[in-house]
CSV table of C-alpha atoms in Angstrom, one decimal:
chain,number,residue,atom,x,y,z
A,1,MET,CA,-47.5,-136.4,178.3
A,2,LEU,CA,-50.9,-134.7,178.3
A,3,LYS,CA,-49.4,-131.6,176.8
A,4,LYS,CA,-47.7,-133.6,174.1
A,5,ILE,CA,-50.8,-135.7,173.2
A,6,ARG,CA,-52.9,-132.3,172.8
A,7,LEU,CA,-50.2,-130.9,170.6
A,8,ILE,CA,-50.1,-133.9,168.3
A,9,VAL,CA,-53.9,-134.0,168.1
A,10,SER,CA,-54.2,-130.1,167.6
A,11,ILE,CA,-51.6,-130.0,164.8
A,12,VAL,CA,-53.0,-133.0,162.8
A,13,LEU,CA,-56.6,-131.6,163.1
A,14,PHE,CA,-55.6,-128.0,162.3
A,15,THR,CA,-53.4,-128.9,159.3
A,16,LEU,CA,-56.1,-131.3,157.8
A,17,ILE,CA,-58.8,-128.8,158.2
A,18,THR,CA,-56.9,-125.9,156.9
A,19,PHE,CA,-55.5,-127.8,154.0
A,20,TYR,CA,-59.0,-129.0,153.0
A,21,PHE,CA,-60.1,-125.3,152.8
A,22,VAL,CA,-57.2,-124.4,150.4
A,23,ASP,CA,-56.9,-127.7,148.4
A,24,PHE,CA,-58.1,-126.5,144.9
A,25,ALA,CA,-56.3,-129.5,143.3
A,26,GLN,CA,-58.4,-131.8,145.4
A,27,LEU,CA,-55.5,-133.7,146.8
A,28,LEU,CA,-57.6,-134.7,149.8
A,29,PRO,CA,-60.6,-136.7,149.1
A,30,ASN,CA,-64.1,-135.1,149.8
A,31,GLY,CA,-64.5,-137.5,152.6
A,32,PHE,CA,-62.3,-135.2,154.5
A,33,HIS,CA,-65.3,-132.9,155.0
A,34,ALA,CA,-66.1,-135.0,158.0
A,35,LEU,CA,-63.6,-132.9,160.0
A,36,GLU,CA,-65.8,-130.0,159.3
A,37,HIS,CA,-68.9,-131.7,160.8
A,38,ILE,CA,-67.2,-132.3,164.3
A,39,GLN,CA,-67.2,-128.5,164.8
A,40,PHE,CA,-69.7,-127.6,167.5
A,41,VAL,CA,-71.8,-125.0,165.7
A,42,PRO,CA,-72.2,-127.0,162.4
A,43,ALA,CA,-73.2,-129.9,164.4
A,44,LEU,CA,-75.8,-127.9,166.2
A,45,LEU,CA,-77.1,-126.4,163.0
A,46,ALA,CA,-77.1,-129.6,161.0
A,47,GLY,CA,-78.9,-131.6,163.7
A,48,MET,CA,-76.1,-133.9,164.2
A,49,TRP,CA,-77.1,-134.7,167.8
A,50,GLY,CA,-74.6,-137.6,168.2
A,51,ILE,CA,-71.7,-135.4,167.6
A,52,LEU,CA,-73.2,-132.6,169.7
A,53,ILE,CA,-73.8,-134.9,172.6
A,54,PHE,CA,-70.3,-136.4,172.3
A,55,LEU,CA,-68.7,-132.9,172.5
A,56,ILE,CA,-70.8,-131.9,175.6
A,57,LEU,CA,-69.9,-135.4,177.3
A,58,LEU,CA,-66.2,-134.9,176.5
A,59,THR,CA,-66.4,-131.4,178.1
A,60,LEU,CA,-68.0,-132.9,181.2
A,61,LEU,CA,-65.5,-135.4,181.4
A,62,VAL,CA,-62.2,-133.6,180.7
A,63,GLY,CA,-63.1,-129.9,180.2
A,64,ARG,CA,-62.6,-127.7,177.1
A,65,ILE,CA,-60.5,-130.1,175.0
A,66,TYR,CA,-62.7,-129.0,172.0
A,67,CYS,CA,-61.3,-125.5,172.4
A,68,SER,CA,-57.7,-126.6,172.7
A,69,SER,CA,-57.4,-129.2,170.0
A,70,ILE,CA,-60.6,-129.6,167.9
A,71,CYS,CA,-61.5,-126.0,167.1
A,72,PRO,CA,-59.2,-124.5,164.3
A,73,MET,CA,-59.5,-121.0,165.6
A,74,GLY,CA,-58.3,-122.0,169.0
A,75,VAL,CA,-55.3,-123.7,167.5
A,76,PHE,CA,-54.6,-120.7,165.4
A,77,GLN,CA,-54.6,-118.5,168.5
A,78,ASP,CA,-52.0,-120.7,170.1
A,79,ILE,CA,-49.9,-120.6,167.0
A,80,VAL,CA,-49.9,-117.0,167.0
A,81,ALA,CA,-49.0,-116.9,170.8
A,82,TRP,CA,-46.2,-119.3,170.0
A,83,PHE,CA,-44.7,-117.0,167.6
A,84,SER,CA,-45.2,-114.2,169.9
A,85,LYS,CA,-43.2,-116.0,172.6
A,86,ARG,CA,-40.4,-116.8,170.1
A,87,THR,CA,-40.1,-113.3,168.9
A,88,ALA,CA,-40.4,-111.3,172.1
A,89,ARG,CA,-37.2,-109.7,173.6
A,90,LYS,CA,-38.2,-110.5,177.0
A,91,LYS,CA,-39.7,-113.8,178.2
A,92,LYS,CA,-43.4,-113.4,177.8
A,93,LYS,CA,-45.4,-113.8,181.0
A,94,TYR,CA,-49.1,-114.0,181.3
A,95,THR,CA,-51.0,-112.6,184.2
A,96,TYR,CA,-54.2,-113.5,186.0
A,97,SER,CA,-57.3,-111.3,185.0
A,98,LYS,CA,-60.8,-111.5,186.3
A,99,ALA,CA,-63.4,-113.1,184.0
A,100,LYS,CA,-65.4,-110.6,181.9
A,101,ASN,CA,-68.6,-112.5,182.4
A,102,ILE,CA,-70.7,-109.5,181.6
A,103,LEU,CA,-69.3,-109.3,178.1
A,104,ARG,CA,-69.2,-113.0,177.6
A,105,TRP,CA,-72.9,-113.5,178.3
A,106,SER,CA,-74.0,-110.4,176.5
A,107,VAL,CA,-72.2,-111.5,173.4
A,108,LEU,CA,-73.9,-115.0,173.6
A,109,GLY,CA,-77.2,-113.3,174.2
A,110,LEU,CA,-76.9,-111.0,171.2
A,111,VAL,CA,-75.8,-114.0,169.1
A,112,VAL,CA,-78.8,-116.3,170.2
A,113,ILE,CA,-81.3,-113.3,169.6
A,114,ALA,CA,-79.8,-112.7,166.2
A,115,PHE,CA,-80.0,-116.4,165.3
A,116,PHE,CA,-83.7,-116.8,166.2
A,117,SER,CA,-84.3,-113.5,164.5
A,118,GLY,CA,-82.9,-114.7,161.2
A,119,TYR,CA,-80.0,-112.4,161.3
A,120,MET,CA,-77.2,-115.0,160.7
A,121,VAL,CA,-74.5,-112.5,159.6
A,122,LEU,CA,-74.1,-111.6,163.4
A,123,PHE,CA,-74.0,-115.2,164.3
A,124,GLY,CA,-71.6,-116.1,161.6
A,125,LEU,CA,-69.0,-113.1,162.5
A,126,VAL,CA,-68.3,-114.4,166.0
A,127,GLU,CA,-68.7,-118.1,165.4
A,128,PRO,CA,-65.3,-119.4,165.5
A,129,TYR,CA,-65.2,-122.2,162.8
A,130,SER,CA,-66.9,-120.0,160.2
A,131,ALA,CA,-64.7,-116.8,161.2
A,132,TYR,CA,-61.6,-119.2,160.7
A,133,GLY,CA,-62.8,-120.5,157.4
A,134,ARG,CA,-63.4,-116.9,155.9
A,135,ILE,CA,-59.8,-116.2,157.2
A,136,VAL,CA,-58.4,-119.1,155.3
A,137,VAL,CA,-60.5,-118.7,152.1
A,138,HIS,CA,-59.9,-115.0,151.7
A,139,LEU,CA,-56.5,-114.6,153.1
A,140,PHE,CA,-54.4,-117.9,153.2
A,141,LYS,CA,-55.7,-119.5,150.2
A,142,PRO,CA,-54.5,-116.7,147.8
A,143,LEU,CA,-51.1,-117.0,149.3
A,144,TYR,CA,-51.3,-120.8,148.8
A,145,LEU,CA,-52.3,-120.2,145.1
A,146,ALA,CA,-49.4,-117.7,144.7
A,147,GLY,CA,-46.9,-120.3,145.9
A,148,ASN,CA,-48.5,-122.8,143.4
A,149,ASN,CA,-48.2,-120.3,140.5
A,150,LEU,CA,-44.6,-119.6,141.5
A,151,LEU,CA,-43.6,-123.5,141.3
A,152,ALA,CA,-45.7,-123.7,138.1
A,153,ALA,CA,-43.5,-121.0,136.6
A,154,ILE,CA,-40.2,-122.7,137.8
A,155,PHE,CA,-41.3,-126.0,136.9
A,156,THR,CA,-42.5,-125.0,133.4
A,157,ASN,CA,-39.2,-123.8,132.5
A,158,PHE,CA,-37.8,-127.2,132.8
A,159,ASP,CA,-40.6,-128.7,130.6
A,160,ASN,CA,-42.3,-130.1,133.9
A,161,TYR,CA,-46.0,-129.6,134.1
A,162,THR,CA,-46.7,-131.1,137.6
A,163,PHE,CA,-48.0,-127.6,138.6
A,164,TYR,CA,-50.5,-125.5,136.7
A,165,LYS,CA,-51.3,-121.9,136.9
A,166,VAL,CA,-54.4,-120.8,138.7
A,167,ASP,CA,-56.4,-117.5,138.8
A,168,ILE,CA,-55.9,-115.5,142.0
A,169,GLY,CA,-58.3,-112.8,142.9
A,170,ILE,CA,-60.5,-111.3,145.6
A,171,LEU,CA,-63.9,-113.2,145.7
A,172,ALA,CA,-65.8,-110.3,147.3
A,173,VAL,CA,-64.4,-107.1,148.8
A,174,SER,CA,-66.8,-107.1,151.7
A,175,SER,CA,-66.0,-110.6,152.8
A,176,PHE,CA,-62.3,-110.0,152.3
A,177,ILE,CA,-62.4,-106.9,154.6
A,178,ILE,CA,-64.4,-108.8,157.2
A,179,ALA,CA,-61.9,-111.7,157.1
A,180,LEU,CA,-59.0,-109.2,157.4
A,181,VAL,CA,-60.4,-107.5,160.3
A,182,ALA,CA,-61.2,-110.8,162.0
A,183,PHE,CA,-57.6,-111.9,161.3
A,184,LEU,CA,-56.0,-108.7,162.7
A,185,THR,CA,-58.3,-108.4,165.7
A,186,ILE,CA,-58.0,-112.1,166.8
A,187,GLY,CA,-54.4,-112.3,165.8
A,188,PHE,CA,-53.6,-109.3,168.0
A,189,LEU,CA,-55.5,-110.5,171.1
A,190,ALA,CA,-53.6,-113.8,170.7
A,191,TRP,CA,-50.3,-112.2,170.4
A,192,LYS,CA,-50.8,-109.9,173.3
A,193,TYR,CA,-53.1,-111.8,175.7
A,194,GLY,CA,-53.6,-115.4,174.6
A,195,ARG,CA,-56.9,-116.9,174.6
A,196,THR,CA,-58.9,-113.7,175.1
A,197,TYR,CA,-61.2,-114.2,172.1
A,198,CYS,CA,-62.0,-117.8,173.4
A,199,ASN,CA,-63.0,-116.4,176.8
A,200,THR,CA,-64.7,-113.1,176.1
A,201,VAL,CA,-66.2,-113.1,172.5
A,202,CYS,CA,-66.7,-116.7,171.4
A,203,PRO,CA,-70.2,-118.0,172.0
A,204,VAL,CA,-69.0,-121.6,171.7
A,205,GLY,CA,-66.4,-120.9,174.4
A,206,THR,CA,-68.9,-119.3,176.7
A,207,ILE,CA,-71.3,-122.4,176.3
A,208,LEU,CA,-68.4,-125.0,177.0
A,209,GLY,CA,-67.0,-122.8,179.7
A,210,PHE,CA,-70.2,-123.1,181.7
A,211,VAL,CA,-70.4,-126.8,181.0
A,212,SER,CA,-66.6,-127.2,181.9
A,213,LYS,CA,-67.3,-125.9,185.5
A,214,TYR,CA,-68.8,-129.3,186.1
A,215,SER,CA,-66.3,-131.5,184.3
A,216,LEU,CA,-64.9,-134.6,186.2
A,217,PHE,CA,-61.2,-134.1,185.3
A,218,LYS,CA,-59.8,-130.8,186.0
A,219,VAL,CA,-56.4,-129.1,186.6
A,220,ARG,CA,-56.4,-128.9,190.3
A,221,ILE,CA,-54.2,-127.0,192.8
A,222,ASP,CA,-53.0,-128.8,195.9
A,223,ALA,CA,-53.1,-125.9,198.4
A,224,GLU,CA,-50.7,-127.9,200.8
A,225,LYS,CA,-47.9,-128.1,198.2
A,226,CYS,CA,-48.4,-124.8,196.5
A,227,ASN,CA,-46.0,-122.0,197.5
A,228,ARG,CA,-47.6,-119.3,195.3
A,229,CYS,CA,-44.6,-118.8,193.1
A,230,GLY,CA,-46.9,-117.8,190.1
A,231,LEU,CA,-45.1,-119.9,187.5
A,232,CYS,CA,-48.4,-121.6,186.5
A,233,THR,CA,-50.1,-118.0,186.2
A,234,MET,CA,-47.3,-116.9,184.0
A,235,SER,CA,-47.7,-119.9,181.7
A,236,CYS,CA,-51.5,-119.7,181.5
A,237,LYS,CA,-52.6,-118.2,178.1
A,238,ALA,CA,-56.2,-118.1,179.4
A,239,SER,CA,-55.4,-116.0,182.2
A,240,CYS,CA,-57.4,-118.0,184.5
A,241,ILE,CA,-55.1,-119.1,187.3
A,242,ASP,CA,-55.1,-117.0,190.4
A,243,ASN,CA,-52.0,-118.2,192.3
A,244,LYS,CA,-52.6,-115.8,195.2
A,245,GLU,CA,-55.9,-117.3,196.1
A,246,GLN,CA,-55.0,-120.8,194.8
A,247,GLU,CA,-58.1,-120.6,192.4
A,248,ILE,CA,-58.6,-121.7,188.8
A,249,ASP,CA,-61.5,-120.3,186.7
A,250,TYR,CA,-62.5,-123.5,185.1
A,251,SER,CA,-65.0,-121.7,182.7
A,252,ARG,CA,-62.0,-120.1,181.1
A,253,CYS,CA,-59.6,-123.1,181.3
A,254,VAL,CA,-59.0,-124.6,177.7
A,255,ASP,CA,-56.9,-127.6,178.9
A,256,CYS,CA,-53.8,-126.6,177.3
A,257,PHE,CA,-51.8,-128.3,180.1
A,258,ASN,CA,-49.0,-125.6,179.9
A,259,CYS,CA,-49.2,-125.0,183.6
A,260,LEU,CA,-48.6,-128.7,184.6
A,261,GLY,CA,-45.1,-128.8,183.4
A,262,THR,CA,-43.9,-125.3,184.9
A,263,CYS,CA,-44.9,-126.1,188.6
A,264,ASN,CA,-41.7,-127.0,190.6
A,265,CYS,CA,-43.7,-128.2,193.5
A,266,ASP,CA,-46.0,-130.7,191.9
A,267,ALA,CA,-48.8,-128.8,193.3
A,268,LEU,CA,-50.9,-129.1,190.0
A,269,LYS,CA,-52.6,-132.2,188.9
A,270,PHE,CA,-55.0,-133.2,186.3
A,271,ALA,CA,-57.4,-135.3,188.2
A,272,PRO,CA,-60.9,-136.0,189.1
A,273,ARG,CA,-62.9,-134.2,191.8
A,274,VAL,CA,-61.1,-133.9,195.2
A,275,LYS,CA,-62.0,-132.8,198.8
A,276,LYS,CA,-63.7,-129.4,199.1
A,277,ASN,CA,-61.0,-128.0,201.2
A,278,THR,CA,-58.5,-128.3,198.4
A,279,VAL,CA,-60.1,-126.3,195.9
A,280,LYS,CA,-62.4,-123.4,196.9
A,281,ALA,CA,-66.1,-123.5,195.8
A,282,GLU,CA,-67.0,-121.3,192.9
A,283,GLN,CA,-69.5,-118.5,193.6
A,284,VAL,CA,-72.2,-117.6,191.2
A,285,ASP,CA,-72.7,-113.9,190.9
A,286,GLU,CA,-76.5,-113.5,190.6
A,287,SER,CA,-76.3,-109.8,189.7
A,288,LYS,CA,-74.5,-110.9,186.4
A,289,ARG,CA,-77.4,-113.3,185.7
A,290,LYS,CA,-79.7,-110.5,186.1
A,291,PHE,CA,-77.5,-108.1,183.9
A,292,PHE,CA,-77.6,-111.0,181.2
A,293,LEU,CA,-81.5,-111.2,181.2
A,294,ALA,CA,-81.7,-107.4,180.9
A,295,GLY,CA,-79.1,-107.2,178.2
A,296,MET,CA,-81.2,-109.8,176.1
A,297,ALA,CA,-84.3,-107.6,176.5
A,298,ALA,CA,-82.3,-104.7,175.6
A,299,ILE,CA,-81.0,-106.1,172.3
A,300,ALA,CA,-84.4,-107.5,171.4
A,301,SER,CA,-84.7,-104.4,169.1
A,302,ALA,CA,-81.6,-105.4,167.1
A,303,PRO,CA,-83.6,-107.0,164.1
A,304,THR,CA,-85.7,-103.8,163.6
A,305,ILE,CA,-82.6,-101.6,163.6
A,306,LEU,CA,-80.8,-103.8,161.2
A,307,ALA,CA,-83.9,-104.0,158.9
A,308,GLN,CA,-83.8,-100.1,158.8
A,309,GLU,CA,-80.0,-100.1,158.1
A,310,LYS,CA,-80.8,-102.7,155.2
A,311,THR,CA,-83.5,-100.2,153.6
A,312,LYS,CA,-81.0,-97.4,153.7
A,313,LEU,CA,-78.1,-99.3,152.2
A,314,LEU,CA,-80.5,-100.7,149.3
A,315,ASN,CA,-82.2,-97.3,148.8
A,316,GLY,CA,-81.7,-96.2,145.2
A,317,ASN,CA,-79.6,-99.3,144.0
A,318,VAL,CA,-81.0,-101.3,141.4
A,319,LEU,CA,-79.8,-104.9,141.3
A,320,THR,CA,-79.3,-106.2,137.7
A,321,ARG,CA,-80.4,-109.6,138.9
A,322,GLN,CA,-83.9,-109.2,140.7
A,323,THR,CA,-83.5,-112.6,142.7
A,324,PRO,CA,-80.1,-114.0,143.6
A,325,ILE,CA,-79.3,-117.5,142.9
A,326,SER,CA,-78.8,-119.6,146.0
A,327,PRO,CA,-76.5,-122.7,145.5
A,328,PRO,CA,-77.9,-126.3,144.7
A,329,GLY,CA,-79.1,-127.9,147.7
A,330,SER,CA,-80.1,-124.8,149.7
A,331,GLN,CA,-83.8,-125.3,148.8
A,332,SER,CA,-84.5,-121.6,149.1
A,333,ALA,CA,-82.7,-118.3,149.9
A,334,GLU,CA,-84.7,-118.5,153.5
A,335,HIS,CA,-83.6,-121.8,154.2
A,336,LEU,CA,-79.9,-120.8,153.4
A,337,LEU,CA,-80.4,-117.7,155.6
A,338,LYS,CA,-81.6,-120.0,158.6
A,339,HIS,CA,-78.7,-122.4,158.5
A,340,CYS,CA,-75.6,-120.9,156.7
A,341,THR,CA,-72.8,-119.2,158.9
A,342,SER,CA,-70.7,-118.1,156.0
A,343,CYS,CA,-67.8,-120.5,156.7
A,344,HIS,CA,-67.2,-120.4,152.8
A,345,LEU,CA,-66.1,-123.8,152.6
A,346,CYS,CA,-68.5,-124.4,149.6
A,347,VAL,CA,-67.0,-121.3,148.0
A,348,SER,CA,-63.4,-122.5,148.2
A,349,LYS,CA,-64.4,-126.1,147.0
A,350,CYS,CA,-66.6,-125.0,144.2
A,351,THR,CA,-64.8,-126.5,141.1
A,352,SER,CA,-66.3,-124.0,138.6
A,353,ASN,CA,-65.7,-120.9,140.9
A,354,VAL,CA,-69.3,-119.9,140.4
A,355,LEU,CA,-69.9,-119.5,144.1
A,356,LYS,CA,-68.9,-116.3,145.8
A,357,PRO,CA,-70.0,-114.5,149.0
A,358,ALA,CA,-73.0,-112.2,148.8
A,359,PHE,CA,-72.9,-108.7,149.8
A,360,MET,CA,-76.4,-107.1,149.8
A,361,GLU,CA,-78.1,-109.5,147.3
A,362,TYR,CA,-79.7,-111.4,149.9
A,363,GLY,CA,-80.3,-108.3,152.1
A,364,LEU,CA,-78.2,-107.3,155.3
A,365,GLU,CA,-79.1,-110.4,157.1
A,366,GLY,CA,-77.7,-112.7,154.3
A,367,MET,CA,-74.5,-110.9,154.0
A,368,MET,CA,-71.6,-113.2,153.2
A,369,GLN,CA,-73.7,-116.2,152.3
A,370,PRO,CA,-72.9,-117.9,149.1
A,371,MET,CA,-74.6,-117.1,145.8
A,372,MET,CA,-74.3,-118.3,142.2
A,373,TYR,CA,-72.3,-115.9,139.9
A,374,PHE,CA,-71.6,-116.6,136.3
A,375,GLU,CA,-68.9,-114.1,135.3
A,376,LYS,CA,-66.1,-116.7,135.4
A,377,GLY,CA,-67.9,-120.0,134.7
A,378,PHE,CA,-71.0,-122.0,135.0
A,379,CYS,CA,-72.3,-124.6,137.4
A,380,ASN,CA,-71.2,-127.9,136.1
A,381,TYR,CA,-74.2,-130.1,135.5
A,382,ASP,CA,-72.9,-133.1,137.3
A,383,CYS,CA,-70.9,-131.4,140.0
A,384,ILE,CA,-72.5,-131.9,143.5
A,385,VAL,CA,-69.4,-131.0,145.6
A,386,CYS,CA,-70.8,-127.9,147.4
A,387,THR,CA,-73.7,-129.9,148.7
A,388,GLN,CA,-71.4,-132.7,150.0
A,389,VAL,CA,-69.1,-130.5,151.9
A,390,CYS,CA,-71.4,-128.2,153.7
A,391,PRO,CA,-71.1,-128.8,157.5
A,392,ASN,CA,-74.2,-127.0,158.6
A,393,HIS,CA,-76.6,-128.7,156.1
A,394,ALA,CA,-77.4,-125.3,154.7
A,395,LEU,CA,-76.9,-127.0,151.5
A,396,LYS,CA,-78.7,-130.4,151.4
A,397,SER,CA,-76.6,-133.2,150.0
A,398,LEU,CA,-77.8,-134.1,146.6
A,399,THR,CA,-77.1,-137.0,144.2
A,400,LYS,CA,-76.3,-136.3,140.5
A,401,GLU,CA,-79.9,-137.3,139.6
A,402,GLU,CA,-81.4,-135.1,142.2
A,403,LYS,CA,-79.3,-132.1,141.1
A,404,HIS,CA,-80.3,-132.8,137.4
A,405,LYS,CA,-84.0,-131.9,138.6
A,406,THR,CA,-83.1,-129.1,140.8
A,407,GLN,CA,-84.0,-125.7,139.2
A,408,THR,CA,-82.2,-123.0,141.2
A,409,GLY,CA,-83.1,-120.4,138.5
A,410,HIS,CA,-84.7,-120.1,135.2
A,411,VAL,CA,-83.4,-118.7,132.0
A,412,VAL,CA,-84.6,-115.3,130.6
A,413,PHE,CA,-84.0,-114.1,127.1
A,414,ASP,CA,-83.8,-110.4,126.0
A,415,ARG,CA,-84.4,-110.7,122.4
A,416,ASP,CA,-83.9,-107.1,121.5
A,417,ILE,CA,-80.2,-107.0,122.4
A,418,CYS,CA,-79.3,-110.5,120.9
A,419,ILE,CA,-76.6,-110.1,118.4
A,420,VAL,CA,-78.6,-112.1,116.0
A,421,ILE,CA,-80.9,-109.1,115.8
A,422,THR,CA,-78.6,-106.2,116.4
A,423,GLU,CA,-75.6,-107.4,114.2
A,424,GLY,CA,-77.5,-109.7,111.9
A,425,THR,CA,-75.1,-112.6,112.4
A,426,ASN,CA,-75.6,-116.3,113.7
A,427,CYS,CA,-74.3,-117.2,117.2
A,428,GLY,CA,-76.0,-120.1,119.0
A,429,ALA,CA,-73.2,-120.3,121.8
A,430,CYS,CA,-76.1,-120.3,124.6
A,431,SER,CA,-77.8,-123.2,122.9
A,432,GLU,CA,-74.4,-125.1,122.6
A,433,HIS,CA,-73.7,-124.6,126.3
A,434,CYS,CA,-77.1,-125.7,127.5
A,435,PRO,CA,-77.0,-129.2,129.1
A,436,THR,CA,-80.8,-129.7,129.2
A,437,GLN,CA,-81.9,-128.2,125.8
A,438,ALA,CA,-83.7,-125.4,127.5
A,439,VAL,CA,-82.3,-123.0,124.9
A,440,LYS,CA,-82.7,-124.2,121.4
A,441,MET,CA,-82.2,-122.3,118.0
A,442,GLU,CA,-85.2,-121.7,115.6
A,443,PRO,CA,-85.3,-120.2,112.1
A,444,TYR,CA,-85.4,-116.5,112.2
A,445,ILE,CA,-84.8,-114.6,108.8
A,446,ASP,CA,-82.4,-114.8,106.0
A,447,GLY,CA,-81.1,-118.3,107.1
A,448,LEU,CA,-80.4,-116.8,110.7
A,449,THR,CA,-81.5,-118.8,113.7
A,450,ILE,CA,-82.4,-117.2,117.3
A,451,PRO,CA,-82.7,-118.6,120.6
A,452,THR,CA,-85.9,-120.0,122.0
A,453,ILE,CA,-86.1,-120.9,125.6
A,454,ASN,CA,-88.1,-123.5,127.7
A,455,THR,CA,-88.1,-122.5,131.5
A,456,ASP,CA,-89.6,-125.7,132.6
A,457,ILE,CA,-86.6,-127.7,131.8
A,458,CYS,CA,-83.9,-125.1,132.8
A,459,VAL,CA,-81.9,-125.8,135.9
A,460,GLY,CA,-80.3,-122.4,136.1
A,461,CYS,CA,-76.7,-123.7,135.5
A,462,GLY,CA,-75.8,-120.3,133.9
A,463,GLY,CA,-74.0,-121.9,131.0
A,464,CYS,CA,-76.0,-119.8,128.5
A,465,GLU,CA,-75.3,-116.6,130.5
A,466,PHE,CA,-71.5,-117.2,130.9
A,467,ILE,CA,-71.0,-117.7,127.3
A,468,CYS,CA,-73.3,-114.9,125.8
A,469,PRO,CA,-71.0,-112.4,124.2
A,470,VAL,CA,-73.3,-109.6,124.5
A,471,ARG,CA,-71.9,-106.7,127.0
A,472,PRO,CA,-72.4,-105.1,129.4
A,473,HIS,CA,-75.7,-106.9,129.9
A,474,ARG,CA,-76.2,-110.4,128.6
A,475,ALA,CA,-79.1,-111.1,126.2
A,476,ILE,CA,-79.6,-114.3,128.0
A,477,PHE,CA,-79.2,-114.8,131.7
A,478,VAL,CA,-80.6,-116.7,134.8
A,479,GLU,CA,-83.1,-115.2,137.0
A,480,GLY,CA,-82.9,-116.8,140.5
A,481,ASN,CA,-85.8,-118.8,142.1
A,482,LYS,CA,-86.8,-117.7,145.6
A,483,VAL,CA,-87.8,-121.4,146.2
A,484,HIS,CA,-86.0,-124.2,144.2
A,485,LYS,CA,-88.3,-125.9,141.8
A,486,GLU,CA,-88.1,-129.3,140.3
A,487,ALA,CA,-87.3,-129.2,136.6
A,488,LEU,CA,-88.9,-131.4,134.1
A,489,VAL,CA,-86.5,-134.0,132.5
A,490,ILE,CA,-86.9,-134.6,128.8
A,491,VAL,CA,-86.8,-138.3,128.3
A,492,THR,CA,-85.2,-139.2,124.8
A,493,GLU,CA,-86.2,-142.2,123.0
A,494,GLU,CA,-83.5,-144.8,122.7
A,495,LYS,CA,-82.7,-145.6,119.2
A,496,GLU,CA,-82.6,-149.4,118.4
A,497,ASP,CA,-79.5,-150.6,116.5
A,498,ILE,CA,-80.7,-152.5,113.4
A,499,GLU,CA,-78.2,-155.1,112.0
A,500,ILE,CA,-78.4,-155.4,108.3
A,501,ASP,CA,-76.9,-158.6,107.0
A,502,ASP,CA,-77.4,-157.7,103.5
A,503,PHE,CA,-76.9,-154.6,101.4
A,504,GLY,CA,-80.3,-153.1,102.4
A,505,PHE,CA,-81.7,-152.6,98.9
C-alpha cells in the first residue's frame, strides 16, 4: 500500500510540474506555479521558511519522501529505471555499494562556496529542480510543440482549427547543450544504476540524507526473520541495503518501498525506531568530515579561477548591447545573479518569447540566467507572468501598475542610420509600437518626421527595437539598466464630455 500511494503521488506531481513547463497554450492556470514553490532549493532561496520547515519535518518523520515523490528529477530517474527494467534481456538486479561520502560532501561543499561567492551557475548545474527544468524546456518542450504542430496540420486539413502552429527553435545553444549533457548523464546513471545521481551528486539529496538518518519511521530489518536472501538488495535502486550485514544506509534510502514487497520472510517493516539490537548503530567516519573541511578550503579559490576564465572568454569580444536587460521584477542583474538557479520556467512561460538564457552577457557567473531579447518580439506592456511563476523570488512578483513603472532599460536612438535620413522616407514604426510615448515623431525636413526619445518614461519593453526595419544594427534599441529604475508616468488629462442640446451655433 505504501508503494502504491507513493506511485500515485509521484505520478500526479511529476505530470503536473512537467506539463506546466511545456504548457504554451496556458491550459493550466498560473496558480499551478505553487507546485514549483514546494521544491527544496526554490523554497530556500525565496525565503519560504514554512515550506522549508515542513520538508525538514517531513524528512525527520518518514525519511526522504521528498526525493521519491516531490522532486521531479527523482521521479524522472525512477521512470528511466522502470524502462530499463522493462527492456532488459535479463531481469535487472541492483547490488549494494558503499556510500561515496567523500564525493557527496565535496560536491555539497563546492556548491555552498559557489553560492556564497556569487557563482550561481555552478549551483544551478547540480540543483535537481533547475536541472530538470532545463531538460524539459530545451528537450521535452520542442517535442511537445512538434506534436502540437503535427496535430495542427492534420486538423487544418479538415477545416478544424483547434490546434495552431507554433514556432520551434533552440533558445540558446549553450543551454541546450548543458540540458542535453544533463539528460544523457543523469539518464545513463538512472538506466544503469538507479538513484546514483541522488546519492552522489545532488546537494539536496546529501542534505536530506543527513537529516533522514534521524527520521522516526524507517525501513527496518528484523535480524531474527531475515535469511539474507538478498531480494531486498536486488530491488533497491538506491543500492543502500547490505543484506549480508543486515544494514541499511538511511542517508541514501529514498523511501521507494520497493524492498517491502520483495521480502518473503516479512523481515522488512516501515516502522518507528526499535531496539538497538535489531538495527546496528551507524558509525560516523571522522576522517571523512576532516576531508570535507579540507576540500572546502581547497576549492575556496574557485571564484578566482572562474573570474580568470571569464576574462579569457570575453577577451576581444564586443557586445552589441553594453548592458543586458534583466527581466521585470529582477530589480537588478546582481539580484538575479544571487537568486536565480536557471530553472528556465520564466523562459518557458514568457508569452512574448522575449526571455532567453544568457551565454556570457551577464558574465560567466550568470550563464544560463534569463535575459530580455527582442529579435522575435517585445515585452507585453501588461504581462506579468514571469514575475508570478518564479519559484526562487529571483523575479519579484509585480502588479500591472508596478510593472508599468519599472524601467528595465532605456531607449537609445542612432539618428545617423535611421531610414528617415538614409533613405529619405517616412517610417514611424517605433513610435507606433511604444506604449508609453517615450518615442515620438517630430517634423524633420520636406514633410518628413523623425523619432525623438524621452528616456525618463521608457520602460525598456523593446517594442521600438523589435519593429525597427534597419539591419543589421537597429537604429533604435534598448540599453539595459544595471539597476532597474522607476519610470515616470505621464498623466493624461481626462476630457470632459459636453452634451449639447441645441445645434451649437
